Amino acid sequence: MRRRDVLTGAAAAAIAGSARALPAKTLVFGGSVPLTGAAAETGLNVNNGYITAVSYLNELLGGVEIAGEKYRIELKLFDDASDPARATTLIQRQIDDGTDFFLGSFGSNIVLPTAAITERAGKPMVQTGGGADAIFTRGFKYVFGMYPRATRQFVAAAALFKSLQPAPRTYSVIFTNDAFSKAAADGVKLSCNEAGFKLLDTFELPQKPTDVSGVLSSVRAKTPDILVCVMHDQDSLLIARQMIATGTNVKLLFQGLGPQLASFREALGKYADDLMCSTYWDETVPYKDKFFGDSKQFTQYYRSKFTRPIAYHTAGAAACILTYVLAMQQAKSIEPRAVRDALAAADFETFYSRIKFTPQGDGDALLLGGMIGQVEKGKLETVFPVEARTASALYPARAWDVKA
Amino acid sequence: MIQQTLADGLVLGGIYALSAVGFSLIFGVLHVINLSHGILVLIGAYLALTFSRMLQIDPLLTVPLVMAVLFVIGYAYQRFLIQYAVDRSRLGSMLLTFGVALMLQNIMIWVFSPDMKNITPSYAFVSFHIAGLTFDAVRVSALAASLVLLGCLAALLKYSPLGRVIRATAQQTLAARLCGVNVRHVYALTFAVSAAFAGAAGIVIGIILPFSPADESMWTLNAFVVVVLGGIGSPAGALIGGLLLGLASTLTAQYIGPAFPNVTMFMLLVLMLLVRPNGLLGNAFSASR
Amino acid sequence: MKPYAPLFVLLCALLLAAAPGVLPPFYVRVGQITLYSAALGTAWAIPGGFAGYGSFGNAAFIGVGAFAAGLTENQFASLSPPLALLLGLGAGAAACAILSAAIAYPILRLRGTFFAIAMLGVSHVCSELNNNVDALQGSLGLNFPAVTMANLAPEAFFYELYLIAGLAVLCVAWLIQRSRFGAGLLAIREDEDTARMLGVPTERYKRIAFFVSAVLTGLLGVIYAHSLGYITTDSVYRDDTNLNLVVFSLLGGMGTLFGPAIGAFLLVFVTQVVLGRLLDFHLFATGLLLVILVLAAPSGILGFVRTRTRRRSAMAPAE
């Protein structure tokens, strides 16, 4: 159904272009998304987010006003198929074509080489897909990430663990061997050790695990209070399913990615209850902006365009474009340098979150560091931070056979 | 612990075996390395998902339906595409299947979306204990299905007229042709049978693992390794190779490190090629070239 | 080879070297990828095309070269950029030399498809080890120091570097092709057993060809890693590279000197320039292209051209 989604989105944007007397000036956003290959699922969510934001701004708001001029926004994206050689070549084409503003791809090994090119050309890049620390420690001035760097993404979760009663004492980490998960696992250890938890075991899985029965036997033999899994959603699902089937119980199963997806919860049914995960956004967040209003309206508009369930990456991607527009309005200019300075100084509120970057360019660890969600009665509730919470955290989780 | 690891390995191995048998047959009879094998496996998984939702039945009951569909696809694929490259060069036909794999992967992304999908049968979370070992029901039923299907294929090749013709063509193509065998037709039928079994493997894989269109290369590679370990062209070879691979990967995961099964898997591949390039059971049909 | 051919190649090289001055950066980058691919393809073809030992695993040498270079350079962070690059090239070449020498003897006992698959296995073993052994930093990623000169755009710098490397590889291939050694490789391709019987030192020849190809591929991998600036295992050990190298020769003409380069140019041009803007069906288009090429020109572009001209010259006397 995906192709139709993309096409309707594009068609809607096209109709919007013709129906209204639109401003003649266009503002082009370039960049790549992986629509094929391993990261295609996230790539599609990100792409839909861009399309939603752009067609809303063009269609319903008649373009955006920057320094007294009205602009129509145009997206120029290509599929990089997660191949760095392809991505760098095609990014260069867009720079040659005069594109001034870039949105990022997914996967640090793509984002970093492309960011090096846009950086050199002095064009800003606001991206949602590269979290590796290396991107933010090279002194790039034009690259901004919507999430904190990988090693800082677990600060919030560790804070939550500390507030649980009865206090958990030990934890184990399972992670897959890719740049993102590995760095995130380091972040987990950093944050949890700092918060005073004792690490029992670390399990390193191959990049694409097919069977985790061995790891689970070890977990049963030496059971931690909290089991943290950092990996992509389909691997999380594999672990959850095998844990249920083998009756491997822990007091809390925390899966970085997975339970926030409707399809994941559906696949586990009742067993999904009590699972905890990071979530960066859902439609109940309290933030507001002047474009969409709030997350409810954003979701509503998205649903009028796509049948695909909404994911936080979609909202994050839309927020990239809103951030750009806000920065341009602040700078009263569409000159890349001025926009870059406005981005660096950004402290905007969008429906997605408050947007603020660290001096190195990654998202502020507290504002953009995400929230913690827990599945309660089949619904994903926000349990942390306290200001945004919709339910309180359940701990310890029930055993699998109790949930059945 | 060791018994549990061995048991897990055997269960995984049975599934690997089924997923490779189609690849093995095409390699043995047509001498084509079918790089679109993983795609055929995934098509099976997606079809099972669709059918079991549509008809509200257990995914394992969709086996005949899925196999029938893939049989037809496989026949047409060989007859109208691969046939034109099969006699020219080994590399050419391989490249052709690679091109088809790319196209089909893209089509699958359009039709089924790039999302991970999974088939959740009603017994997905059940497990039972025998002699202190834990088995989960999905994996065991997947293993049972694999063994039954492999047995069927072995019987088909051994006793049915079609099997006889396939074996004859593989051993002596020219002689078979002289005896009145329509070689093209046999090739296409072989391909069809292989595709059907790839599809069946897809169902079995679908109920134990989440899958997405990007996984295709993984299943092609697995099939490669299994075939090289066990031997080309026979269900028995695939079974031996699969079990060996399954054991190797769970043992490595347990005793060397969960990140290393793939390393051992490919090390085994290379070692086996060096020691016994025809696999443990040798080539079922003809000397390797 | 006709006497004016080297002159012609030299002229082409000069023209190519001047290209970054006039072309927009995008085309310089396309050129960069083309030269890189062409050089890889030519290196692949030394054992692959000449001797018939086509490998599915040359990405192993790209990756091993790149990581060896990166890890060594990061040990000596204070070196000046050109020295760092030289050190990296040395380290990459050394690592590939050791690896290829170690595996050459056993792996070259295999032939045809089995050799190809074994190399695929080697490539995956290297990739997995690189990814899973923490000291090698494969999954976290490796930074490369910037080695470009200040007054030259990075794309132009790497373009020229690739051009030099590509010419070097082509030269090596050309020297091999016209030598006794090259004739020996050809004999191996046609009939290895007969060749050995006739006194061709097949084992030694195969090993040398394999070794040369591995080292050249490793050197190219080092340059590639520097041009990206940051790599993870996924950036260098790529199965699509493994397959593309075969495709280049098949497209251009198996066993010819210029075939891989022509094939590389064609494929890169089509996938990056013609299909570059496609958002959601470039994979399909690439696949379709491969299918059409296999069916329409099974012996590659050069083979296709040759049969056409031969047919024409065969017809000429009849007129």
PDB file of C-alpha atoms in Angstrom, chain A residues 2-3 6-7 33 35-37 47 76-90 92-94 96-97 108-110 112-113 116-117 120 132 134 137-138 177-180 182-183 186 204-207, chain C residues 24-27 29-30 33 36 128 131-134 139-145 148 150 152-155 224 227-236 238 240 271-283:
ATOM      1  CA  ARG A   2       3.026   2.142   0.385  1.00  0.00           C
ATOM      2  CA  ARG A   3       3.350   3.226  -3.181  1.00  0.00           C
ATOM      3  CA  VAL A   6       3.506   8.068  -1.578  1.00  0.00           C
ATOM      4  CA  LEU A   7       1.586   8.846  -4.715  1.00  0.00           C
ATOM      5  CA  VAL A  33      15.701   8.670   2.481  1.00  0.00           C
ATOM      6  CA  LEU A  35      13.111   3.553   0.721  1.00  0.00           C
ATOM      7  CA  THR A  36      14.663   0.200  -0.113  1.00  0.00           C
ATOM      8  CA  GLY A  37      16.989  -1.982   1.893  1.00  0.00           C
ATOM      9  CA  ASN A  47       9.254  10.343   4.086  1.00  0.00           C
ATOM     10  CA  LYS A  76      13.525  16.858  -3.629  1.00  0.00           C
ATOM     11  CA  LEU A  77      14.364  13.499  -2.156  1.00  0.00           C
ATOM     12  CA  PHE A  78      15.983  10.404  -3.601  1.00  0.00           C
ATOM     13  CA  ASP A  79      16.411   6.812  -2.461  1.00  0.00           C
ATOM     14  CA  ASP A  80      19.934   6.152  -1.208  1.00  0.00           C
ATOM     15  CA  ALA A  81      19.343   2.420  -0.627  1.00  0.00           C
ATOM     16  CA  SER A  82      21.646   2.734   2.414  1.00  0.00           C
ATOM     17  CA  ASP A  83      24.670   2.885   0.110  1.00  0.00           C
ATOM     18  CA  PRO A  84      27.129   5.621   1.149  1.00  0.00           C
ATOM     19  CA  ALA A  85      28.659   5.878  -2.336  1.00  0.00           C
ATOM     20  CA  ARG A  86      25.270   6.507  -3.872  1.00  0.00           C
ATOM     21  CA  ALA A  87      24.198   8.919  -1.159  1.00  0.00           C
ATOM     22  CA  THR A  88      27.304  11.090  -1.371  1.00  0.00           C
ATOM     23  CA  THR A  89      27.169  11.325  -5.143  1.00  0.00           C
ATOM     24  CA  LEU A  90      23.533  12.266  -5.245  1.00  0.00           C
ATOM     25  CA  GLN A  92      26.463  16.488  -4.456  1.00  0.00           C
ATOM     26  CA  ARG A  93      24.061  16.702  -7.368  1.00  0.00           C
ATOM     27  CA  GLN A  94      21.586  18.550  -5.192  1.00  0.00           C
ATOM     28  CA  ASP A  96      25.212  21.606  -7.595  1.00  0.00           C
ATOM     29  CA  ASP A  97      21.568  22.181  -8.429  1.00  0.00           C
ATOM     30  CA  SER A 108      25.004   7.089  10.773  1.00  0.00           C
ATOM     31  CA  ASN A 109      27.237   5.564   8.112  1.00  0.00           C
ATOM     32  CA  ILE A 110      25.176   7.417   5.506  1.00  0.00           C
ATOM     33  CA  LEU A 112      28.053  11.312   8.342  1.00  0.00           C
ATOM     34  CA  PRO A 113      29.591  11.208   4.843  1.00  0.00           C
ATOM     35  CA  ALA A 116      30.556  16.184   5.559  1.00  0.00           C
ATOM     36  CA  ILE A 117      29.614  17.300   2.051  1.00  0.00           C
ATOM     37  CA  ARG A 120      31.749  21.857   3.402  1.00  0.00           C
ATOM     38  CA  ALA A 132      26.239   8.167  16.403  1.00  0.00           C
ATOM     39  CA  ALA A 134      30.934  10.723  15.699  1.00  0.00           C
ATOM     40  CA  THR A 137      32.146  15.347  17.753  1.00  0.00           C
ATOM     41  CA  ARG A 138      33.736  16.407  14.494  1.00  0.00           C
ATOM     42  CA  ASN A 177      25.904  -5.221  16.601  1.00  0.00           C
ATOM     43  CA  ASP A 178      25.211  -2.139  14.536  1.00  0.00           C
ATOM     44  CA  ALA A 179      26.617   1.325  15.027  1.00  0.00           C
ATOM     45  CA  PHE A 180      23.468   2.742  16.545  1.00  0.00           C
ATOM     46  CA  LYS A 182      26.143  -0.498  20.078  1.00  0.00           C
ATOM     47  CA  ALA A 183      26.553   3.163  20.929  1.00  0.00           C
ATOM     48  CA  ASP A 186      27.211   2.086  25.851  1.00  0.00           C
ATOM     49  CA  GLU A 204      26.055  -8.957  22.003  1.00  0.00           C
ATOM     50  CA  LEU A 205      23.856 -10.293  19.209  1.00  0.00           C
ATOM     51  CA  PRO A 206      24.722 -10.346  15.515  1.00  0.00           C
ATOM     52  CA  GLN A 207      23.330  -7.539  13.437  1.00  0.00           C
TER      53      GLN A 207
ATOM     54  CA  PRO C  24      30.297  20.616 -11.994  1.00  0.00           C
ATOM     55  CA  PRO C  25      31.088  18.836  -8.708  1.00  0.00           C
ATOM     56  CA  PHE C  26      28.297  16.303  -9.123  1.00  0.00           C
ATOM     57  CA  TYR C  27      29.851  14.946 -12.288  1.00  0.00           C
ATOM     58  CA  ARG C  29      31.707  12.714  -7.965  1.00  0.00           C
ATOM     59  CA  VAL C  30      30.121  10.502 -10.572  1.00  0.00           C
ATOM     60  CA  ILE C  33      32.662   6.544  -8.346  1.00  0.00           C
ATOM     61  CA  TYR C  36      36.740   3.654  -8.352  1.00  0.00           C
ATOM     62  CA  GLU C 128      31.455 -10.436  10.756  1.00  0.00           C
ATOM     63  CA  ASN C 131      31.860  -6.108  13.129  1.00  0.00           C
ATOM     64  CA  ASN C 132      31.971  -8.216  16.251  1.00  0.00           C
ATOM     65  CA  VAL C 133      35.504  -7.900  17.554  1.00  0.00           C
ATOM     66  CA  ASP C 134      35.380  -4.673  19.522  1.00  0.00           C
ATOM     67  CA  SER C 139      30.151  -1.640  14.312  1.00  0.00           C
ATOM     68  CA  LEU C 140      30.854   1.640  16.078  1.00  0.00           C
ATOM     69  CA  GLY C 141      32.531   3.054  13.014  1.00  0.00           C
ATOM     70  CA  LEU C 142      35.935   4.451  12.297  1.00  0.00           C
ATOM     71  CA  ASN C 143      36.870   8.066  11.595  1.00  0.00           C
ATOM     72  CA  PHE C 144      39.444   8.885   8.964  1.00  0.00           C
ATOM     73  CA  PRO C 145      41.587  12.002   9.142  1.00  0.00           C
ATOM     74  CA  THR C 148      42.633  16.587   1.189  1.00  0.00           C
ATOM     75  CA  ALA C 150      43.399  22.896   1.427  1.00  0.00           C
ATOM     76  CA  LEU C 152      41.542  21.574  -3.712  1.00  0.00           C
ATOM     77  CA  ALA C 153      37.905  20.511  -3.327  1.00  0.00           C
ATOM     78  CA  PRO C 154      37.704  17.043  -1.774  1.00  0.00           C
ATOM     79  CA  GLU C 155      35.784  15.623  -4.712  1.00  0.00           C
ATOM     80  CA  TYR C 224      37.426   4.892  -0.682  1.00  0.00           C
ATOM     81  CA  SER C 227      36.732   9.759   0.638  1.00  0.00           C
ATOM     82  CA  LEU C 228      33.847   8.863   2.985  1.00  0.00           C
ATOM     83  CA  GLY C 229      35.595  10.035   6.151  1.00  0.00           C
ATOM     84  CA  TYR C 230      33.703   7.644   8.418  1.00  0.00           C
ATOM     85  CA  ILE C 231      32.970   4.001   7.795  1.00  0.00           C
ATOM     86  CA  THR C 232      31.229   1.140   9.496  1.00  0.00           C
ATOM     87  CA  THR C 233      31.378  -2.442   8.278  1.00  0.00           C
ATOM     88  CA  ASP C 234      28.236  -1.807   6.266  1.00  0.00           C
ATOM     89  CA  SER C 235      29.991   0.860   4.228  1.00  0.00           C
ATOM     90  CA  VAL C 236      32.756  -1.369   2.877  1.00  0.00           C
ATOM     91  CA  ARG C 238      28.886  -4.818   0.762  1.00  0.00           C
ATOM     92  CA  ASP C 240      26.238  -5.434  -3.839  1.00  0.00           C
ATOM     93  CA  THR C 271      22.277   3.936 -11.754  1.00  0.00           C
ATOM     94  CA  GLN C 272      23.630   7.289 -10.536  1.00  0.00           C
ATOM     95  CA  VAL C 273      22.846   9.728 -13.308  1.00  0.00           C
ATOM     96  CA  VAL C 274      19.892   8.318 -15.205  1.00  0.00           C
ATOM     97  CA  LEU C 275      18.135   6.612 -12.316  1.00  0.00           C
ATOM     98  CA  GLY C 276      19.544   8.850  -9.591  1.00  0.00           C
ATOM     99  CA  ARG C 277      16.469  10.969  -9.091  1.00  0.00           C
ATOM    100  CA  LEU C 278      14.066   8.079  -8.798  1.00  0.00           C
ATOM    101  CA  LEU C 279      12.630   7.869  -5.351  1.00  0.00           C
ATOM    102  CA  ASP C 280      10.840   4.600  -5.012  1.00  0.00           C
ATOM    103  CA  PHE C 281      11.605   2.385  -7.928  1.00  0.00           C
ATOM    104  CA  HIS C 282      15.294   2.660  -8.655  1.00  0.00           C
ATOM    105  CA  LEU C 283      15.837  -0.891  -7.393  1.00  0.00           C
TER     106      LEU C 283
END
